[in-house]
């Protein structure tokens, strides 16, 4: 799911870059999103942007919910907590 979200964000970033908007991570803040949504695009590009934003809006809360559940389970298991100390391993 995280990889899918990253691919979606990369595609939306490409839309922004094609329209001259270069704001990197700021694109995912409220103002950046408003700018992204305000571009006048061709019919199918507009549809693609809308679909990608819809997918992003559905994936983000799901990922957050699952991440929180994982954190909760890790707290219950000392072995899992030890694994997190290994370089390169996160949640």
PDB file of C-alpha atoms in Angstrom:
ATOM      1  CA  UNK A   1       0.000   0.000   0.000  1.00  0.00           C
ATOM      2  CA  UNK A   2       2.833   2.379   0.806  1.00  0.00           C
ATOM      3  CA  UNK A   3       4.469   1.608  -2.525  1.00  0.00           C
ATOM      4  CA  UNK A   4       1.186   2.220  -4.325  1.00  0.00           C
ATOM      5  CA  UNK A   5       0.782   5.541  -2.524  1.00  0.00           C
ATOM      6  CA  UNK A   6       4.334   6.522  -3.459  1.00  0.00           C
ATOM      7  CA  UNK A   7       3.677   5.743  -7.130  1.00  0.00           C
ATOM      8  CA  UNK A   8       0.500   7.836  -7.010  1.00  0.00           C
ATOM      9  CA  UNK A   9       2.323  10.725  -5.374  1.00  0.00           C
ATOM     10  CA  UNK A  10       5.076  10.520  -7.994  1.00  0.00           C
ATOM     11  CA  UNK A  11       2.505  10.705 -10.782  1.00  0.00           C
ATOM     12  CA  UNK A  12       0.832  13.711  -9.194  1.00  0.00           C
ATOM     13  CA  UNK A  13       4.231  15.318  -8.712  1.00  0.00           C
ATOM     14  CA  UNK A  14       4.817  14.867 -12.455  1.00  0.00           C
ATOM     15  CA  UNK A  15       1.521  16.635 -13.186  1.00  0.00           C
ATOM     16  CA  UNK A  16       2.615  19.536 -10.983  1.00  0.00           C
ATOM     17  CA  UNK A  17       6.054  19.697 -12.604  1.00  0.00           C
ATOM     18  CA  UNK A  18       4.509  19.708 -16.079  1.00  0.00           C
ATOM     19  CA  UNK A  19       2.501  22.742 -15.023  1.00  0.00           C
ATOM     20  CA  UNK A  20       5.563  24.517 -13.627  1.00  0.00           C
ATOM     21  CA  UNK A  21       4.858  23.900  -9.954  1.00  0.00           C
ATOM     22  CA  UNK A  22       8.015  22.828  -8.149  1.00  0.00           C
ATOM     23  CA  UNK A  23       7.264  22.563  -4.463  1.00  0.00           C
ATOM     24  CA  UNK A  24       8.429  19.029  -3.574  1.00  0.00           C
ATOM     25  CA  UNK A  25       6.996  17.974  -0.195  1.00  0.00           C
ATOM     26  CA  UNK A  26       4.945  21.160   0.092  1.00  0.00           C
ATOM     27  CA  UNK A  27       2.710  19.729  -2.633  1.00  0.00           C
ATOM     28  CA  UNK A  28       1.153  17.455  -0.001  1.00  0.00           C
ATOM     29  CA  UNK A  29       0.177  20.326   2.271  1.00  0.00           C
ATOM     30  CA  UNK A  30      -3.167  22.083   1.932  1.00  0.00           C
ATOM     31  CA  UNK A  31      -1.893  24.982  -0.179  1.00  0.00           C
ATOM     32  CA  UNK A  32       0.071  22.707  -2.511  1.00  0.00           C
ATOM     33  CA  UNK A  33      -2.914  20.483  -3.029  1.00  0.00           C
ATOM     34  CA  UNK A  34      -5.091  23.481  -3.818  1.00  0.00           C
ATOM     35  CA  UNK A  35      -2.579  24.554  -6.440  1.00  0.00           C
ATOM     36  CA  UNK A  36      -2.484  21.048  -7.908  1.00  0.00           C
ATOM     37  CA  UNK A  37      -6.281  20.945  -8.097  1.00  0.00           C
ATOM     38  CA  UNK A  38      -6.487  24.414  -9.660  1.00  0.00           C
ATOM     39  CA  UNK A  39      -4.584  23.604 -12.862  1.00  0.00           C
ATOM     40  CA  UNK A  40      -6.652  23.674 -16.024  1.00  0.00           C
ATOM     41  CA  UNK A  41      -5.797  20.436 -17.759  1.00  0.00           C
ATOM     42  CA  UNK A  42      -7.079  18.577 -20.786  1.00  0.00           C
ATOM     43  CA  UNK A  43     -10.184  16.468 -20.185  1.00  0.00           C
ATOM     44  CA  UNK A  44      -8.437  13.127 -19.639  1.00  0.00           C
ATOM     45  CA  UNK A  45      -5.589  14.674 -17.672  1.00  0.00           C
ATOM     46  CA  UNK A  46      -8.173  16.231 -15.375  1.00  0.00           C
ATOM     47  CA  UNK A  47      -9.811  12.835 -14.943  1.00  0.00           C
ATOM     48  CA  UNK A  48      -6.455  11.197 -14.226  1.00  0.00           C
ATOM     49  CA  UNK A  49      -5.591  13.852 -11.634  1.00  0.00           C
ATOM     50  CA  UNK A  50      -8.955  13.421  -9.929  1.00  0.00           C
ATOM     51  CA  UNK A  51      -8.649   9.634  -9.895  1.00  0.00           C
ATOM     52  CA  UNK A  52      -5.118   9.788  -8.487  1.00  0.00           C
ATOM     53  CA  UNK A  53      -6.172  12.230  -5.769  1.00  0.00           C
ATOM     54  CA  UNK A  54      -9.129   9.997  -4.879  1.00  0.00           C
ATOM     55  CA  UNK A  55      -6.834   6.985  -4.580  1.00  0.00           C
ATOM     56  CA  UNK A  56      -4.407   8.980  -2.477  1.00  0.00           C
ATOM     57  CA  UNK A  57      -7.230  10.109  -0.189  1.00  0.00           C
ATOM     58  CA  UNK A  58      -8.321   6.505   0.312  1.00  0.00           C
ATOM     59  CA  UNK A  59      -4.872   5.031   0.848  1.00  0.00           C
ATOM     60  CA  UNK A  60      -3.489   7.597   3.285  1.00  0.00           C
ATOM     61  CA  UNK A  61      -5.930   6.972   6.171  1.00  0.00           C
ATOM     62  CA  UNK A  62      -5.754   3.217   5.637  1.00  0.00           C
ATOM     63  CA  UNK A  63      -1.956   3.283   5.835  1.00  0.00           C
ATOM     64  CA  UNK A  64      -2.124   5.452   8.961  1.00  0.00           C
ATOM     65  CA  UNK A  65      -4.589   3.061  10.597  1.00  0.00           C
ATOM     66  CA  UNK A  66      -2.478   0.005   9.797  1.00  0.00           C
ATOM     67  CA  UNK A  67       0.702   1.734  10.966  1.00  0.00           C
ATOM     68  CA  UNK A  68      -0.950   2.552  14.266  1.00  0.00           C
ATOM     69  CA  UNK A  69      -2.118  -1.057  14.663  1.00  0.00           C
ATOM     70  CA  UNK A  70       1.417  -2.282  13.996  1.00  0.00           C
ATOM     71  CA  UNK A  71       2.813   0.137  16.577  1.00  0.00           C
ATOM     72  CA  UNK A  72       0.294  -1.126  19.107  1.00  0.00           C
ATOM     73  CA  UNK A  73       1.230  -4.759  18.457  1.00  0.00           C
ATOM     74  CA  UNK A  74       4.961  -4.029  18.626  1.00  0.00           C
ATOM     75  CA  UNK A  75       4.510  -2.525  22.079  1.00  0.00           C
ATOM     76  CA  UNK A  76       3.132  -5.884  23.251  1.00  0.00           C
ATOM     77  CA  UNK A  77       6.098  -7.884  21.950  1.00  0.00           C
ATOM     78  CA  UNK A  78       9.635  -7.239  23.249  1.00  0.00           C
ATOM     79  CA  UNK A  79      11.182  -9.285  20.400  1.00  0.00           C
ATOM     80  CA  UNK A  80       9.478  -7.067  17.837  1.00  0.00           C
ATOM     81  CA  UNK A  81      10.738  -3.997  19.673  1.00  0.00           C
ATOM     82  CA  UNK A  82      14.297  -5.355  19.475  1.00  0.00           C
ATOM     83  CA  UNK A  83      13.921  -5.871  15.718  1.00  0.00           C
ATOM     84  CA  UNK A  84      13.205  -2.187  15.304  1.00  0.00           C
ATOM     85  CA  UNK A  85      16.693  -1.363  16.616  1.00  0.00           C
ATOM     86  CA  UNK A  86      18.267  -3.046  13.580  1.00  0.00           C
ATOM     87  CA  UNK A  87      19.523  -0.501  11.031  1.00  0.00           C
ATOM     88  CA  UNK A  88      17.175  -0.201   8.074  1.00  0.00           C
ATOM     89  CA  UNK A  89      14.132  -1.532   9.887  1.00  0.00           C
ATOM     90  CA  UNK A  90      11.362   0.809  10.834  1.00  0.00           C
ATOM     91  CA  UNK A  91       7.781   0.117  11.631  1.00  0.00           C
TER      92      UNK A  91
END
